[in-house]
PDB file of C-alpha atoms in Angstrom:
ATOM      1  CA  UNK A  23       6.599 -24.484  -6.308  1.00  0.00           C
ATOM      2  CA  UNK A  24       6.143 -21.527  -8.833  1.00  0.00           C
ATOM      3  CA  UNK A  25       5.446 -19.178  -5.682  1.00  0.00           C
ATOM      4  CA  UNK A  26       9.267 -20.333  -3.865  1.00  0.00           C
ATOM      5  CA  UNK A  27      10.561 -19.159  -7.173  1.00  0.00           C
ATOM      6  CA  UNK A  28       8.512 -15.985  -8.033  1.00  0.00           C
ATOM      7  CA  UNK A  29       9.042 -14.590  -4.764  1.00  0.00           C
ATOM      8  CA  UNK A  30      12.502 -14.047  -4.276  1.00  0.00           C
ATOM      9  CA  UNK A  31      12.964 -13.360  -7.916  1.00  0.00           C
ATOM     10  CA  UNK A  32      10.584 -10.593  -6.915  1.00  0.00           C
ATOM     11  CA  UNK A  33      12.297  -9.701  -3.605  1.00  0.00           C
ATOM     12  CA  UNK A  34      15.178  -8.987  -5.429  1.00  0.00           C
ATOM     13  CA  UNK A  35      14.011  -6.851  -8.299  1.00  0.00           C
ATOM     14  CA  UNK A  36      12.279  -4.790  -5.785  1.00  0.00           C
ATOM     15  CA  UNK A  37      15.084  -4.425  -3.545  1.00  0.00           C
ATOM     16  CA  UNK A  38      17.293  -3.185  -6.824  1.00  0.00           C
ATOM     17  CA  UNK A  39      14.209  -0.960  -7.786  1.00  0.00           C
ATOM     18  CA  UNK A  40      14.627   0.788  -4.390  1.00  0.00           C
ATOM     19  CA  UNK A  41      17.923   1.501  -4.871  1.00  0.00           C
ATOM     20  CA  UNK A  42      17.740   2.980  -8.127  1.00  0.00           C
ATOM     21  CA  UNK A  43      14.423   5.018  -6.988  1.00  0.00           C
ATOM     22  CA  UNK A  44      16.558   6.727  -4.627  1.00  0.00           C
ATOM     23  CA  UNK A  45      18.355   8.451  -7.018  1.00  0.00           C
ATOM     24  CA  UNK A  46      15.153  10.127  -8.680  1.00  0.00           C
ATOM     25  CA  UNK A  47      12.562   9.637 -11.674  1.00  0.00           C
ATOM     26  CA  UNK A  48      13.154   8.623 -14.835  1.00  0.00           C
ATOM     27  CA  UNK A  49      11.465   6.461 -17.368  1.00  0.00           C
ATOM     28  CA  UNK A  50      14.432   3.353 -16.447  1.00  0.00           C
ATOM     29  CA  UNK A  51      13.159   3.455 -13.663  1.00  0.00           C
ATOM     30  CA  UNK A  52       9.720   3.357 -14.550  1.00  0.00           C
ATOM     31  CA  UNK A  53      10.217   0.368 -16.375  1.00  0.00           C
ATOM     32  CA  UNK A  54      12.078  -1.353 -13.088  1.00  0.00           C
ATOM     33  CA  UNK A  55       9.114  -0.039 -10.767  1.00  0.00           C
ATOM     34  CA  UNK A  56       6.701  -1.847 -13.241  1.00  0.00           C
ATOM     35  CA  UNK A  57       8.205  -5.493 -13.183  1.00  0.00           C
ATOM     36  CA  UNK A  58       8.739  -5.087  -9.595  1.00  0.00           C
ATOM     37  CA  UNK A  59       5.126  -4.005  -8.974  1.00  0.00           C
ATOM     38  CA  UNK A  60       4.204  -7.196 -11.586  1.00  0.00           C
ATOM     39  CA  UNK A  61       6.206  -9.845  -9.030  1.00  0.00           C
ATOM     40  CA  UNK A  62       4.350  -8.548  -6.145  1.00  0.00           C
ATOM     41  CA  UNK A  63       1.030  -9.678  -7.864  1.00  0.00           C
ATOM     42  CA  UNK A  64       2.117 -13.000  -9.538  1.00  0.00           C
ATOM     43  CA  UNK A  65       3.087 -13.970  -5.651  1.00  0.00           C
ATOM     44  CA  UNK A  66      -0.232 -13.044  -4.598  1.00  0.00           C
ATOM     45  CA  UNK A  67      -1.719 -15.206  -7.837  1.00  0.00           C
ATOM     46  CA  UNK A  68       0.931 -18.513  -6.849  1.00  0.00           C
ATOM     47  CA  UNK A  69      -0.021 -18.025  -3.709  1.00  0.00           C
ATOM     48  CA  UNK A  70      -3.858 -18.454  -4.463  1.00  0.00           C
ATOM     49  CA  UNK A  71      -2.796 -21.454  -6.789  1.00  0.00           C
ATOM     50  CA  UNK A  72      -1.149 -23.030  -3.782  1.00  0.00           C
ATOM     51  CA  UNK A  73      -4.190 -22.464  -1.331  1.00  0.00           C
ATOM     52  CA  UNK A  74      -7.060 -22.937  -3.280  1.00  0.00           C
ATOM     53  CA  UNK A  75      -9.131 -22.722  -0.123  1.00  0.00           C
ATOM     54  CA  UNK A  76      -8.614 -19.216   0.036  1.00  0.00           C
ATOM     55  CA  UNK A  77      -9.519 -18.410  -3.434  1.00  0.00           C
ATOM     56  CA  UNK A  78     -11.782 -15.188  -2.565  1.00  0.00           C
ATOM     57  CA  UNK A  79     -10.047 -13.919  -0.440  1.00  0.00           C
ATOM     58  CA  UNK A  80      -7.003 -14.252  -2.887  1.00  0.00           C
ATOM     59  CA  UNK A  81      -8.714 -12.808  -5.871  1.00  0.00           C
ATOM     60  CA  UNK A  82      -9.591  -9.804  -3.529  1.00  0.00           C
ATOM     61  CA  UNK A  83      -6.155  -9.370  -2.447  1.00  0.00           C
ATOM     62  CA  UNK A  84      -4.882  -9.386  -6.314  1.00  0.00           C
ATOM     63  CA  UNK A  85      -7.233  -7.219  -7.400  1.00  0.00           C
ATOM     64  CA  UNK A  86      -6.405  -4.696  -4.260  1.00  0.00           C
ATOM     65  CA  UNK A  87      -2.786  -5.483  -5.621  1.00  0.00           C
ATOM     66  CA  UNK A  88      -3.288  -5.038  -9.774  1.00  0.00           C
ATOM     67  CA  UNK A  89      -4.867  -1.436  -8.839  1.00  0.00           C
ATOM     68  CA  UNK A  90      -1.732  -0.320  -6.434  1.00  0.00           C
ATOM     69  CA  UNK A  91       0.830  -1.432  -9.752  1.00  0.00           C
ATOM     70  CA  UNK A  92      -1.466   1.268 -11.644  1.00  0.00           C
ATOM     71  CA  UNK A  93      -1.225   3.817  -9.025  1.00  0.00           C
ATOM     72  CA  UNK A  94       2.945   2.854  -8.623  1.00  0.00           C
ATOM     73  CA  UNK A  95       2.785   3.606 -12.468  1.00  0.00           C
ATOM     74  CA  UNK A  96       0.643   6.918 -11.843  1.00  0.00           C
ATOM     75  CA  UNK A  97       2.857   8.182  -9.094  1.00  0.00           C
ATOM     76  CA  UNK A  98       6.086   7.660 -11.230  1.00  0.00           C
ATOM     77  CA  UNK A  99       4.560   9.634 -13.871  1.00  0.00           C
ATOM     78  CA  UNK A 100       4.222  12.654 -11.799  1.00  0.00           C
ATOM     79  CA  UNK A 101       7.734  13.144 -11.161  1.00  0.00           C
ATOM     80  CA  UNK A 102       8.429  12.445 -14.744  1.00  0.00           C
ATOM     81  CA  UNK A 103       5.583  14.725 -16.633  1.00  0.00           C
ATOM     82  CA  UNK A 104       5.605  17.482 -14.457  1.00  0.00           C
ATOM     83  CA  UNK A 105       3.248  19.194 -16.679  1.00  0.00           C
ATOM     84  CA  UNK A 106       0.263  17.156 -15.583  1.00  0.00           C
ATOM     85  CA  UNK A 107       2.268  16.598 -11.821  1.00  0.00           C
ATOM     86  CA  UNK A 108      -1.860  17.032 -10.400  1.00  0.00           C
ATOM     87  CA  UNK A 109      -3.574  14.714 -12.497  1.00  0.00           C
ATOM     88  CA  UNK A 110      -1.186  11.578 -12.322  1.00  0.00           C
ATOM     89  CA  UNK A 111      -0.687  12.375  -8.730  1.00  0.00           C
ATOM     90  CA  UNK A 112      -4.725  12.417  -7.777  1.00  0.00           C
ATOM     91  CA  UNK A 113      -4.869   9.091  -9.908  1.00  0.00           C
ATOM     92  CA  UNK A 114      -2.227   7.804  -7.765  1.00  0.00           C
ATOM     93  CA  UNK A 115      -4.599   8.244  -4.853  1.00  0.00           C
ATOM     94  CA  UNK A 116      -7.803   7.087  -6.652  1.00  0.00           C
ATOM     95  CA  UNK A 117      -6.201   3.615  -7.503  1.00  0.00           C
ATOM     96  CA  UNK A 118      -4.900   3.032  -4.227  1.00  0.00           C
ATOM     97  CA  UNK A 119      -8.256   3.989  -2.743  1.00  0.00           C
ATOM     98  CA  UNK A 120     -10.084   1.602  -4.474  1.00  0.00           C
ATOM     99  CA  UNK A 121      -7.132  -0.848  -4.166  1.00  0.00           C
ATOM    100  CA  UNK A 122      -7.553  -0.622  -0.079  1.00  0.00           C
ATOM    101  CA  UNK A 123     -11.941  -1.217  -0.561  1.00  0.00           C
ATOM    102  CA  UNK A 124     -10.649  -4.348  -2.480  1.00  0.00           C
ATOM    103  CA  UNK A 125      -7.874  -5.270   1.036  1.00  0.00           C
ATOM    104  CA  UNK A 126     -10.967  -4.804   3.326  1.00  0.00           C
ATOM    105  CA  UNK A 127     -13.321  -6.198   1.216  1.00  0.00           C
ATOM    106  CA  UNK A 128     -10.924  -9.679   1.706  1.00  0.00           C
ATOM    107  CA  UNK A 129     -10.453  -9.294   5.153  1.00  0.00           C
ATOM    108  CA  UNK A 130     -14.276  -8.441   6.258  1.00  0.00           C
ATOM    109  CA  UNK A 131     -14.970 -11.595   4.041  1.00  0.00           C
ATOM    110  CA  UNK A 132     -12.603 -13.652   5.107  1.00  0.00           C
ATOM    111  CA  UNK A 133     -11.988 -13.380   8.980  1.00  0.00           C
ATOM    112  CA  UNK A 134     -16.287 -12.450   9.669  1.00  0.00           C
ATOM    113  CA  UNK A 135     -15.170  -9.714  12.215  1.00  0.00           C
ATOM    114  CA  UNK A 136     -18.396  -9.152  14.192  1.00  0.00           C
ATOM    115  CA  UNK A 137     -20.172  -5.474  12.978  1.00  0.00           C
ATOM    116  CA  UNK A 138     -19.257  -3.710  15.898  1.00  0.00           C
ATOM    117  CA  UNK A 139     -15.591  -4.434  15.921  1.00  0.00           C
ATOM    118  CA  UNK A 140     -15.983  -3.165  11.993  1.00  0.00           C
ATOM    119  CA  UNK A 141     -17.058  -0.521  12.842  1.00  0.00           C
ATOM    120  CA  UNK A 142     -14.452   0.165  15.692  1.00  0.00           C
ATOM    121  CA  UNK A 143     -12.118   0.195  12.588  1.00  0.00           C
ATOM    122  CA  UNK A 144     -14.022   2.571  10.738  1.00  0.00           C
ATOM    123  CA  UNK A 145     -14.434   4.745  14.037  1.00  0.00           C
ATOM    124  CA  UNK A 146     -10.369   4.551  14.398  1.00  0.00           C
ATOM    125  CA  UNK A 147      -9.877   5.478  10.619  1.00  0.00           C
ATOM    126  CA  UNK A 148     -11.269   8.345  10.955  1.00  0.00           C
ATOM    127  CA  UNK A 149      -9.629   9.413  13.744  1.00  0.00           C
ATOM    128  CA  UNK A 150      -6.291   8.792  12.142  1.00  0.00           C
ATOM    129  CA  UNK A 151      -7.344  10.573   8.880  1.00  0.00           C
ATOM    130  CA  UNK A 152      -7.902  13.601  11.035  1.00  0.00           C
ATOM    131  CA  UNK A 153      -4.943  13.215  13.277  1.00  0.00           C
ATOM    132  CA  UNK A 154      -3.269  13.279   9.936  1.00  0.00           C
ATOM    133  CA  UNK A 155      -4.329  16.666   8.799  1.00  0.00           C
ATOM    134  CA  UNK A 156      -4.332  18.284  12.237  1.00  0.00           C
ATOM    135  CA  UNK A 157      -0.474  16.840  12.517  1.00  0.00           C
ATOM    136  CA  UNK A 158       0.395  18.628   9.425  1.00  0.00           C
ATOM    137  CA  UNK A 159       1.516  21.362  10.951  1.00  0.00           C
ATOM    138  CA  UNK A 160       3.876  20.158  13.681  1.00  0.00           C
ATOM    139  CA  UNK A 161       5.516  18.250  10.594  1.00  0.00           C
ATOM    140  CA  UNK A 162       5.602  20.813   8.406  1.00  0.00           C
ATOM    141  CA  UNK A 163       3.848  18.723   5.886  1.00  0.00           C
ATOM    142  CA  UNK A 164       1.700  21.184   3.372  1.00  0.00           C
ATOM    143  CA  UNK A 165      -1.262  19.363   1.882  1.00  0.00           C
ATOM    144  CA  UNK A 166      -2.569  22.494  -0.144  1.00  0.00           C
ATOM    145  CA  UNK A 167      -4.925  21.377  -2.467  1.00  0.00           C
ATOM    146  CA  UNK A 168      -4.666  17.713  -1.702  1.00  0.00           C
ATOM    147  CA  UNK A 169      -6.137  18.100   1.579  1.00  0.00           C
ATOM    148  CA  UNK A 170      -9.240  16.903   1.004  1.00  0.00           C
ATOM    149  CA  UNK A 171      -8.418  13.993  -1.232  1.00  0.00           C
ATOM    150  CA  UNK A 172      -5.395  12.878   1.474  1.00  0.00           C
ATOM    151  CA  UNK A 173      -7.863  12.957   4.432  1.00  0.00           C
ATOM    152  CA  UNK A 174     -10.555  10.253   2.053  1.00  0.00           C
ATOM    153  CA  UNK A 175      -7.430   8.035   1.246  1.00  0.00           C
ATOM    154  CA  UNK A 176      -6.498   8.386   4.527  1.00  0.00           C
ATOM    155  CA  UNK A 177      -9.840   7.210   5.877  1.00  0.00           C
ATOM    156  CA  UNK A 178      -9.300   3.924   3.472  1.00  0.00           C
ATOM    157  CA  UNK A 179      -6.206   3.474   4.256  1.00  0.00           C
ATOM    158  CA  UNK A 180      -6.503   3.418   8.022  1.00  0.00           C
ATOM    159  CA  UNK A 181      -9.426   1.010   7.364  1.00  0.00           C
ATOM    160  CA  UNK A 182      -7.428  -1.716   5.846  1.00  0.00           C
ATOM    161  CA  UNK A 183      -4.796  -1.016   9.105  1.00  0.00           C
ATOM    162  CA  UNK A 184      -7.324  -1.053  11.221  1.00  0.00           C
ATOM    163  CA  UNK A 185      -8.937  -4.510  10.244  1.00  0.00           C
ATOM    164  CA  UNK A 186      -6.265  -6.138   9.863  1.00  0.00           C
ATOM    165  CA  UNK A 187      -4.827  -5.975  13.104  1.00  0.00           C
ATOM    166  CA  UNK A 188      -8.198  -6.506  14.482  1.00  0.00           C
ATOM    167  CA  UNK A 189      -8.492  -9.834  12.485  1.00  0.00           C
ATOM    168  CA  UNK A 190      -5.016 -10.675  13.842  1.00  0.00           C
ATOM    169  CA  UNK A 191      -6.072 -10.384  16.992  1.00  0.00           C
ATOM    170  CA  UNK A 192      -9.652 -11.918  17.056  1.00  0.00           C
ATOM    171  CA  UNK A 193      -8.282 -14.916  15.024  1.00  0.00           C
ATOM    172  CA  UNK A 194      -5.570 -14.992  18.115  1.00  0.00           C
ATOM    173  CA  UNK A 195      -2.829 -14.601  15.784  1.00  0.00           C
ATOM    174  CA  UNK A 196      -3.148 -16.785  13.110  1.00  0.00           C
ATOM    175  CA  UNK A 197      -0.236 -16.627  10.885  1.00  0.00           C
ATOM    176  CA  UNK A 198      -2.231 -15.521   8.058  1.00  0.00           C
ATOM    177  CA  UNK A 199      -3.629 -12.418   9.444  1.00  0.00           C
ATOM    178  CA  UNK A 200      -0.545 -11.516  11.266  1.00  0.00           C
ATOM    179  CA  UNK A 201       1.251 -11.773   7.869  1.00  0.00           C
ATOM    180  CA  UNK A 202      -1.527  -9.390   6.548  1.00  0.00           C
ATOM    181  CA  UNK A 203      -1.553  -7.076   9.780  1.00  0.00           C
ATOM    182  CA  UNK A 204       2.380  -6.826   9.519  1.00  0.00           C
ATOM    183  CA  UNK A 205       1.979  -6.072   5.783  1.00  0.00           C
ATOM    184  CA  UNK A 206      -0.574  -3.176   6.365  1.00  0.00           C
ATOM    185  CA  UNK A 207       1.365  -1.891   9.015  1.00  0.00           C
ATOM    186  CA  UNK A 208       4.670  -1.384   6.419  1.00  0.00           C
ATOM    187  CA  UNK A 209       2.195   0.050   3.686  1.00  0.00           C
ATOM    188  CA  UNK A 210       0.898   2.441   6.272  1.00  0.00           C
ATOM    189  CA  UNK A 211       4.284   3.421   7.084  1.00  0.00           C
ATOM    190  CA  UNK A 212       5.474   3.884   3.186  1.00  0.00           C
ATOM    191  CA  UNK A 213       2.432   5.956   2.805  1.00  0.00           C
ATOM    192  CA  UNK A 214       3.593   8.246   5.599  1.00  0.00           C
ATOM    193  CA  UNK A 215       7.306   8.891   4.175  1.00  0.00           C
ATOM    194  CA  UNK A 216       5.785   9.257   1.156  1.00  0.00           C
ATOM    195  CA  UNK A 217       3.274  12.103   2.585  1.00  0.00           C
ATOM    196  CA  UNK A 218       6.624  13.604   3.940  1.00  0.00           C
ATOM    197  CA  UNK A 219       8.014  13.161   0.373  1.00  0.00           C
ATOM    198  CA  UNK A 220       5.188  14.733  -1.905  1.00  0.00           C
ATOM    199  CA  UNK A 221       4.480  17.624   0.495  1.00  0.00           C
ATOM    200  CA  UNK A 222       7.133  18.421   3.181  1.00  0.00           C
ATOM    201  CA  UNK A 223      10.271  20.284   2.377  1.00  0.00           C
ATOM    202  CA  UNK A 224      13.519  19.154   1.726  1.00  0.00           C
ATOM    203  CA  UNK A 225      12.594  15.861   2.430  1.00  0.00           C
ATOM    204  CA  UNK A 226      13.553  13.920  -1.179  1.00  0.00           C
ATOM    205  CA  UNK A 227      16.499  12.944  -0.545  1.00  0.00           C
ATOM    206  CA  UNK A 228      17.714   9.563  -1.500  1.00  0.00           C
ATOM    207  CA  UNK A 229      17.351   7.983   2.335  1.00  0.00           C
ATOM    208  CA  UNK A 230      13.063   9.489   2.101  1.00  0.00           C
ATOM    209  CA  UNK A 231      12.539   7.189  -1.581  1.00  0.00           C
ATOM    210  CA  UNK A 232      14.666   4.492  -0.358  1.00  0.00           C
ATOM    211  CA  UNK A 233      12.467   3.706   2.824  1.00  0.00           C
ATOM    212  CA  UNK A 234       9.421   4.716   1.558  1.00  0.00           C
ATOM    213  CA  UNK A 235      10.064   2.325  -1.282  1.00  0.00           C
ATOM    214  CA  UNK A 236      11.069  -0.249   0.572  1.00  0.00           C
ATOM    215  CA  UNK A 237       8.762   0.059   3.420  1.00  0.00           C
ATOM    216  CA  UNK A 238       5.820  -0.416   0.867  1.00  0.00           C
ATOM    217  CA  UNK A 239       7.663  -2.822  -1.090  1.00  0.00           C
ATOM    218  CA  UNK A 240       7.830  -4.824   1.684  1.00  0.00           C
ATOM    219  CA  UNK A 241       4.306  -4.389   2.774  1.00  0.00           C
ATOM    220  CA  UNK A 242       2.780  -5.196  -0.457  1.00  0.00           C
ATOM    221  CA  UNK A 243       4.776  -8.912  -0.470  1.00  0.00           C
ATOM    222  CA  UNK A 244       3.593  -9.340   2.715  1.00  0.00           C
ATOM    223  CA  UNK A 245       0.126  -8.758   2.081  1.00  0.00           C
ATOM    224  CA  UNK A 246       0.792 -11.304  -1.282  1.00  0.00           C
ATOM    225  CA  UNK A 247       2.260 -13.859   0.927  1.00  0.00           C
ATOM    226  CA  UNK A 248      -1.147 -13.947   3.398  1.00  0.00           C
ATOM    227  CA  UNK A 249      -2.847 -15.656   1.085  1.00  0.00           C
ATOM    228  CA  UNK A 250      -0.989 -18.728   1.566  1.00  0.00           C
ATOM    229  CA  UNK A 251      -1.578 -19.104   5.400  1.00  0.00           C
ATOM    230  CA  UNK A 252      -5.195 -18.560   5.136  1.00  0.00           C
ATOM    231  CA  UNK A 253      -7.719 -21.158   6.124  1.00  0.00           C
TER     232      UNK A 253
END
């Protein structure tokens, strides 16, 4: 019952959060991104408390989600201290990292994807990662001295993509892992407007936070809602 009630409660906050992110960084609005960040994780934890069954594969998923809230909280403070704009901003990609070993982690342990097909994913993160750098370029995206730390995010990042829509497919579509594989998917595409946003030009406007906000916003409830169609 508690997860009908937490979620859109949570919807909602996030969908206001958006709105007010669009119009730039401030410490409001650091406060808003926090509780908003907060509902996505106590959907994945009612969630859990609804399907027992999947209770590793829940605790996985909040534990991926508890690390992204720090690295929301990181990448806020960036645009806020801009003193320290490197060292909140390469935390912001640390915590994400390890949130996306945490999103594999569940779905290796939960679907049993034969090796190979694991690592097929790995194979095709990598080859994203690098597409990502060599694209750069023809988007006008300037990585500088983040290169190196985008392309090993980027190689996580990919990974969680990559097995989830792989899990989707050898589970032939189970709600669960489509849920997860659509979520992924959104947080793959926030990730990309937000590459535009850190390091392209001109491109942080209120339309670029909006989507990217609610791109991963939507992504990361997705991801939280899995864990109730998982068997």
């Amino acid at each position: 019952m508690a997860y009908y009630i937490v979620l859109p409660f949570g919807l909602i906050v996030s969908f206001i959060f958006c709105l007010k992110r669009g119009r730039g960084f401030s410490i409001n609005n650091l406060m808003f991104k926090s509780v908003s960040s907060l509902c996505y994780i106590l959907t994945s934890v009612f969630a859990m408390m609804s399907n027992a069954i999947a209770y590793v594969y829940g605790s996985l998923i909040i534990f991926g989600g508890a690390l992204g809230l720090v690295g929301d909280i990181l990448l806020d403070l960036k645009g806020i201290y801009k003193k320290d704009e490197s060292t909140y901003l390469k935390g912001g990609f640390i915590f994400f990292l390890v949130g996306h070993v945490f999103y594999s982690g569940a779905i290796i342990y939960s679907s049993r994807l034969k090796w190979w097909i694991i690592l097929i994913a790995l194979a095709f993160s990598f080859v994203f990662s690098w597409a990502n750098l060599l694209s750069a370029k023809f988007t006008k995206v300037h990585f500088g001295a983040y290169r190196l730390i985008v392309f090993i995010y980027s190689i996580f990042l990919a990974f969680t993509l990559g097995l989830s829509v792989a899990a989707a497919i050898v589970s032939h579509f189970a709600k669960g892992y489509v849920i997860l594989a659509l979520g992924a998917i959104l947080f793959t595409l926030s990730d990309a407007i937000l590459s535009n946003t850190f390091f392209g030009r001109n491109k942080d406007s209120f339309m670029y936070f909006f989507t990217n906000h609610l791109s991963y916003y939507a992504g990361q409830y997705l991801i939280a809602a899995s864990i109730l169609f998982m068997v």
